[in-house]
């Protein structure tokens, strides 16, 4: 009979009686195929909301000066051996000392692994895991932006479960909630703490990590709520000296996180408020944080908080095609991730704000396209629209605000202005499209 299979369906055809996956083939599912899918049984696919959850670290410390207060919890919890994972810049400039000095004064033994580089590789991660296996920490503290936190999360897995096959952890899937291979239980040997020194990635509160196989160049995205840190420390004192370019790119990354999380088909009433509040803070404080830096500590602090709040939103509602394309555009042409998002976001909004989409979706929480309305709601929340504005007008005002913000933060107007030659782009665009479609 006609109907969608499992969780896969489009907007025009409601699921009805199906034959499951079975041994006959020709059907589809929205999770990794396993033995259970080969059973020939009749199933009834019914459109209904799936059980959801909203997960975040057990503790989140924020405000300027919160780092030593948070570390006091580490000490009072009885931790005795701490491994700090960071990069060479933060180590050489004394950021790691702000952690080790507090812990050592309380009798906690510390070890610092500072060899993490941008886009961490498997070889570096394995080297860090070897150090963990010899030092045997009971707490791992990631210090930095996305790269040190990604590396630390994967080191944590390798340390907790050295028998685990990395390739199985990196299996592709359509929905984080539906996978045949489950991540092993974490936190038995060590707790994970993430201290963010950038205002953008949100990695301190997310269940994601990415590592590159330096032998093949292939990137492995890992996603499982087991990777969510036990504690996030969001101390804005660590970002007061952040350069303007990092402020701009990180800030627009956070804007994109919040916007895609709000429009996501997996958005819920629990993630919506966080996405909207993050956007409100970024609209109000990001320009001042960029132009005034440490002279306006309040703006720096609000943007730092907004990035984490946006991280909580997309950790649970997930992201969209802007990030899929930004990952591949940035990787191919060595464009910073936040900048890649900024270059794409306005065109993505125009593409998504369509009343008649044809793309199928998985595990949607609503039965008809709502992106146009959701973008209009963002414009309303940010005070961009006027009474009587129609949806199209609200979306145009949202786009106008984004273009103004990008110009104010010194963002190039196009991929060409970002340094990519047209011939190079056209030579790679087909492969980039395929890879973006396959992005996790």
XYZ file of C-alpha atoms in Angstrom:
440
model
C 0.000 0.000 0.000
C 1.012 3.588 -0.370
C 2.642 5.371 2.535
C 5.870 6.527 4.031
C 8.217 3.953 5.515
C 9.074 4.279 9.195
C 9.913 7.903 9.958
C 10.524 8.892 6.333
C 7.695 10.770 4.688
C 6.975 13.887 2.732
C 4.489 16.655 3.357
C 1.871 15.443 0.884
C 1.542 11.736 1.649
C 0.600 10.543 5.119
C 2.066 7.170 6.171
C -0.260 4.167 6.105
C 0.219 0.379 6.179
C 3.791 -0.659 5.314
C 5.761 -3.871 5.197
C 8.705 -2.641 7.247
C 12.169 -3.073 5.800
C 12.240 -6.864 5.580
C 14.401 -9.096 3.444
C 12.635 -8.081 0.222
C 14.459 -4.775 -0.044
C 13.145 -1.691 -1.740
C 12.186 0.071 1.476
C 13.925 2.654 3.607
C 14.487 3.385 7.280
C 15.864 6.368 9.169
C 18.494 4.536 11.197
C 21.434 2.233 10.561
C 20.333 -1.135 9.187
C 20.620 -4.044 11.596
C 19.318 -7.601 11.975
C 16.018 -6.412 13.414
C 15.170 -4.764 10.095
C 15.356 -8.072 8.183
C 12.356 -9.534 9.989
C 9.463 -9.853 7.563
C 6.587 -8.406 9.510
C 3.771 -6.015 8.809
C 3.853 -2.705 10.604
C 1.565 0.265 10.747
C 3.316 3.588 10.400
C 1.396 6.272 12.214
C 2.298 9.936 12.221
C 2.874 10.852 15.863
C 5.292 12.864 17.929
C 8.205 10.789 19.136
C 9.360 10.912 22.714
C 11.885 13.708 23.051
C 14.300 14.995 25.640
C 16.326 18.091 26.349
C 19.835 17.300 27.547
C 22.600 19.573 28.801
C 25.522 19.391 31.239
C 24.669 18.798 34.896
C 26.336 22.093 35.848
C 26.893 25.296 33.879
C 28.941 28.035 35.554
C 28.747 31.481 33.981
C 29.634 35.141 34.623
C 33.089 36.683 34.898
C 35.183 35.048 37.586
C 33.236 31.798 37.649
C 36.245 29.591 36.761
C 37.733 29.258 40.276
C 34.251 28.818 41.761
C 33.557 25.964 39.354
C 36.939 24.385 40.070
C 36.060 24.407 43.756
C 33.253 21.979 42.911
C 35.813 19.754 41.188
C 37.888 19.793 44.363
C 35.012 19.217 46.785
C 33.768 16.332 44.633
C 36.994 14.566 45.554
C 38.828 14.542 42.228
C 42.559 13.915 42.662
C 44.037 13.747 39.142
C 43.159 16.230 36.387
C 44.200 16.085 32.733
C 43.901 19.459 30.978
C 43.542 19.283 27.175
C 44.287 22.514 25.325
C 46.297 24.044 22.470
C 49.801 25.483 22.476
C 48.679 29.137 22.310
C 46.512 28.885 25.413
C 49.215 26.928 27.226
C 51.981 29.406 26.350
C 49.838 32.400 27.319
C 48.984 31.215 30.788
C 45.371 30.163 30.335
C 46.061 26.618 31.516
C 47.853 28.035 34.579
C 44.563 29.558 35.725
C 43.290 26.005 36.136
C 46.390 24.160 37.317
C 47.249 26.753 39.987
C 43.853 26.381 41.658
C 43.910 22.589 41.499
C 47.507 22.195 42.669
C 46.857 24.469 45.648
C 44.163 22.004 46.708
C 46.429 18.980 46.289
C 45.073 17.826 42.926
C 47.730 16.372 40.617
C 47.622 17.842 37.103
C 48.943 17.008 33.656
C 48.583 19.218 30.578
C 48.279 17.974 26.995
C 48.740 21.038 24.775
C 49.335 19.564 21.312
C 45.809 20.030 19.954
C 45.689 21.948 16.670
C 42.830 23.271 14.560
C 40.815 20.377 13.116
C 42.225 17.750 15.511
C 43.532 14.575 13.928
C 43.285 10.953 14.978
C 47.030 10.769 15.611
C 46.918 13.708 18.038
C 43.822 12.339 19.751
C 45.430 8.917 20.148
C 48.558 10.549 21.559
C 46.419 12.349 24.120
C 44.593 9.118 24.935
C 47.945 7.400 25.568
C 48.823 10.156 28.036
C 45.459 9.680 29.725
C 46.013 5.928 29.996
C 49.382 6.464 31.682
C 48.342 9.397 33.920
C 44.930 7.896 34.798
C 42.952 11.084 35.477
C 39.626 11.085 37.280
C 38.638 14.325 35.551
C 39.439 15.614 32.046
C 39.249 19.379 31.530
C 39.001 20.698 27.961
C 40.221 24.289 27.660
C 39.750 26.237 24.445
C 37.454 26.529 21.476
C 35.904 23.790 19.400
C 39.129 21.941 18.548
C 40.420 21.280 22.093
C 36.915 20.352 23.221
C 36.384 17.977 20.286
C 39.778 16.371 20.906
C 39.144 16.032 24.634
C 35.760 14.372 24.092
C 37.263 11.732 21.807
C 40.254 11.203 24.135
C 37.702 10.688 26.899
C 36.003 7.898 24.914
C 39.323 6.217 24.105
C 40.418 6.443 27.737
C 37.156 5.140 29.170
C 36.765 2.374 26.590
C 40.051 1.485 24.819
C 38.357 -1.616 23.415
C 35.859 0.475 21.442
C 36.163 0.477 17.662
C 36.342 4.087 16.542
C 34.827 3.277 13.143
C 31.647 2.064 14.831
C 31.360 5.240 16.875
C 31.592 7.254 13.657
C 28.814 5.361 11.835
C 26.563 7.632 9.824
C 22.912 7.915 10.752
C 19.942 10.178 10.102
C 18.864 10.827 13.667
C 20.958 10.910 16.831
C 18.095 9.236 18.673
C 17.997 6.228 16.335
C 21.156 4.200 15.854
C 22.035 0.523 16.021
C 25.418 1.060 17.697
C 25.143 2.716 21.104
C 27.961 4.704 22.669
C 29.382 3.012 25.767
C 28.624 4.383 29.228
C 30.857 7.349 29.996
C 32.094 8.867 33.241
C 33.196 5.659 34.973
C 36.909 6.518 34.969
C 36.706 10.291 34.587
C 34.294 13.190 34.400
C 34.443 15.670 31.518
C 34.582 19.434 32.062
C 34.640 21.964 29.207
C 36.003 25.492 29.655
C 35.266 27.651 26.621
C 37.666 30.411 25.534
C 35.746 31.431 22.416
C 32.227 32.759 21.992
C 30.776 30.710 19.175
C 31.099 26.941 18.943
C 28.906 25.946 21.873
C 30.920 22.715 22.125
C 30.989 23.000 25.907
C 27.317 21.965 26.025
C 26.893 19.794 22.916
C 27.057 16.032 22.274
C 29.165 16.414 19.123
C 32.832 16.046 18.193
C 34.699 15.944 14.885
C 38.090 14.378 14.229
C 40.081 14.078 10.995
C 41.859 10.903 9.920
C 45.256 12.317 8.950
C 45.988 9.220 6.874
C 43.003 9.702 4.559
C 41.863 13.284 5.207
C 38.387 11.989 6.031
C 36.472 13.751 8.800
C 34.606 11.621 11.303
C 31.694 13.310 13.067
C 30.770 11.725 16.372
C 27.374 12.443 17.881
C 25.898 10.962 21.007
C 24.589 12.481 24.218
C 27.189 10.409 26.065
C 29.689 13.003 24.787
C 27.946 15.875 26.579
C 30.349 17.298 29.198
C 29.397 16.909 32.848
C 30.182 20.568 33.491
C 30.535 23.656 31.298
C 32.414 26.741 32.484
C 31.502 29.952 30.647
C 33.773 32.566 32.242
C 33.905 35.706 30.097
C 37.235 36.728 31.670
C 38.743 34.177 29.279
C 37.507 36.046 26.172
C 38.267 39.668 27.063
C 41.362 39.664 24.830
C 39.763 37.721 21.982
C 40.719 39.281 18.600
C 38.045 41.057 16.560
C 38.047 38.476 13.769
C 37.393 35.637 16.213
C 34.656 37.709 17.854
C 32.985 38.279 14.477
C 33.271 34.724 13.179
C 32.285 33.142 16.497
C 29.403 35.559 16.959
C 27.948 34.820 13.542
C 28.430 31.109 14.130
C 26.304 31.517 17.259
C 23.708 33.521 15.311
C 23.499 30.685 12.792
C 23.293 28.063 15.555
C 20.328 29.814 17.145
C 18.563 30.537 13.868
C 18.892 27.010 12.501
C 17.885 25.498 15.849
C 14.692 27.566 15.925
C 13.708 26.626 12.360
C 14.765 22.979 12.729
C 12.157 20.253 12.207
C 13.340 18.898 15.566
C 12.781 22.152 17.443
C 10.572 21.963 20.510
C 9.101 24.284 23.100
C 12.146 23.510 25.250
C 14.717 24.631 22.663
C 12.749 27.541 21.194
C 13.213 29.875 24.141
C 16.953 29.322 24.225
C 17.326 29.935 20.494
C 15.335 33.173 20.655
C 17.089 34.455 23.786
C 20.493 33.782 22.229
C 19.501 35.776 19.136
C 18.200 38.638 21.262
C 21.477 38.854 23.203
C 23.557 38.638 20.038
C 21.549 41.351 18.309
C 21.972 43.669 21.283
C 25.589 43.013 22.244
C 27.584 41.480 19.354
C 28.416 44.781 17.578
C 29.638 46.360 20.828
C 31.658 43.257 21.709
C 33.310 43.450 18.285
C 34.074 47.185 18.267
C 34.867 47.781 21.939
C 36.343 44.477 23.069
C 37.536 44.425 26.679
C 36.517 48.072 27.076
C 32.947 46.781 27.174
C 33.139 43.701 29.407
C 29.361 43.507 29.693
C 29.000 43.073 25.918
C 31.753 40.451 25.840
C 30.070 38.580 28.674
C 26.602 38.662 27.105
C 27.905 37.374 23.760
C 29.845 34.643 25.569
C 26.672 33.552 27.348
C 24.613 33.786 24.153
C 26.957 31.412 22.332
C 26.492 28.784 25.039
C 22.716 29.297 25.136
C 22.620 28.816 21.352
C 24.727 25.686 21.855
C 22.128 24.232 24.220
C 19.432 24.954 21.637
C 21.164 23.247 18.719
C 22.428 20.382 20.884
C 18.775 19.369 21.157
C 17.111 20.774 18.024
C 20.135 20.274 15.732
C 21.177 22.322 12.724
C 20.376 22.728 9.040
C 21.738 23.013 5.541
C 23.734 26.179 6.284
C 26.050 24.258 8.579
C 26.182 21.298 6.194
C 27.453 23.546 3.417
C 29.673 25.640 5.701
C 31.518 22.533 6.890
C 32.441 21.601 3.319
C 33.052 25.131 2.029
C 35.356 25.868 4.946
C 37.228 22.598 4.645
C 37.801 22.908 0.888
C 38.858 26.553 0.794
C 40.280 26.991 4.322
C 37.603 29.466 5.359
C 36.960 29.830 9.115
C 33.762 28.031 10.062
C 31.928 31.070 11.396
C 32.803 33.055 8.285
C 31.563 30.227 6.049
C 28.229 30.284 7.879
C 28.006 34.058 7.530
C 28.591 33.829 3.779
C 25.755 31.323 3.343
C 23.060 32.084 5.904
C 21.052 34.691 3.970
C 20.773 32.521 0.867
C 19.825 29.557 3.051
C 16.990 31.573 4.603
C 15.714 32.517 1.143
C 15.830 28.858 0.114
C 14.119 27.566 3.266
C 11.406 30.245 3.389
C 9.320 28.338 0.876
C 5.686 27.325 1.248
C 6.085 24.406 -1.160
C 9.245 22.442 -0.294
C 9.827 19.134 -2.044
C 12.572 17.729 0.191
C 11.591 14.853 2.430
C 12.383 15.064 6.107
C 12.908 12.596 8.927
C 11.331 12.604 12.369
C 9.610 15.931 11.943
C 7.662 17.384 14.853
C 5.079 18.962 12.591
C 3.207 17.795 9.520
C 3.619 20.786 7.231
C 6.432 23.194 6.367
C 6.785 26.010 8.865
C 10.140 27.601 8.052
C 8.578 30.795 6.669
C 6.514 31.304 9.787
C 9.447 30.498 12.049
C 11.716 33.048 10.354
C 8.941 35.621 10.689
C 8.673 34.812 14.398
C 12.398 35.506 14.780
C 11.903 38.910 13.155
C 9.048 39.614 15.572
C 11.095 38.573 18.593
C 14.019 40.790 17.581
C 11.756 43.792 17.100
C 12.467 44.009 13.377
C 8.876 43.842 12.134
C 6.094 46.404 12.309
C 2.387 45.896 13.063
C 0.603 44.740 9.952
C 3.705 43.325 8.249
C 3.045 40.185 6.249
C 5.296 37.147 6.560
C 7.324 37.995 3.444
C 8.021 41.504 4.715
C 9.164 40.180 8.082
C 11.588 37.783 6.413
C 13.025 40.581 4.270
C 13.582 42.668 7.405
C 15.333 39.727 9.047
C 17.596 39.390 6.007
C 18.284 43.135 6.001
C 19.337 42.978 9.662
C 21.697 40.078 8.945
C 23.288 41.899 6.010
C 23.767 45.021 8.150
C 25.267 42.971 10.981
C 27.685 41.225 8.644
C 28.821 44.535 7.167
C 29.326 45.980 10.654
C 31.496 42.994 11.596
C 33.637 43.265 8.472
C 32.338 40.098 6.811
C 33.003 39.782 3.048
C 29.901 40.110 0.899
C 30.514 36.971 -1.124
C 32.532 33.784 -1.375
C 34.622 35.555 -4.033
C 35.413 38.401 -1.624
C 36.455 35.772 0.927
C 39.294 34.828 -1.424
C 37.835 31.944 -3.430
C 38.408 32.133 -7.180
C 35.381 31.423 -9.349
C 37.196 28.749 -11.352
C 38.208 26.913 -8.178
C 34.685 27.124 -6.805
C 33.060 25.827 -9.993
C 35.587 23.013 -10.228
C 34.600 21.802 -6.766
C 30.945 22.771 -6.412
C 29.479 19.410 -7.490
C 31.606 17.474 -5.009
C 30.896 20.059 -2.309
C 27.162 19.600 -2.895
C 27.399 15.819 -2.581
C 29.500 16.053 0.561
C 27.186 18.643 2.120
C 24.196 16.384 1.476
C 26.053 13.622 3.345
C 27.133 15.888 6.195
C 26.344 14.788 9.741
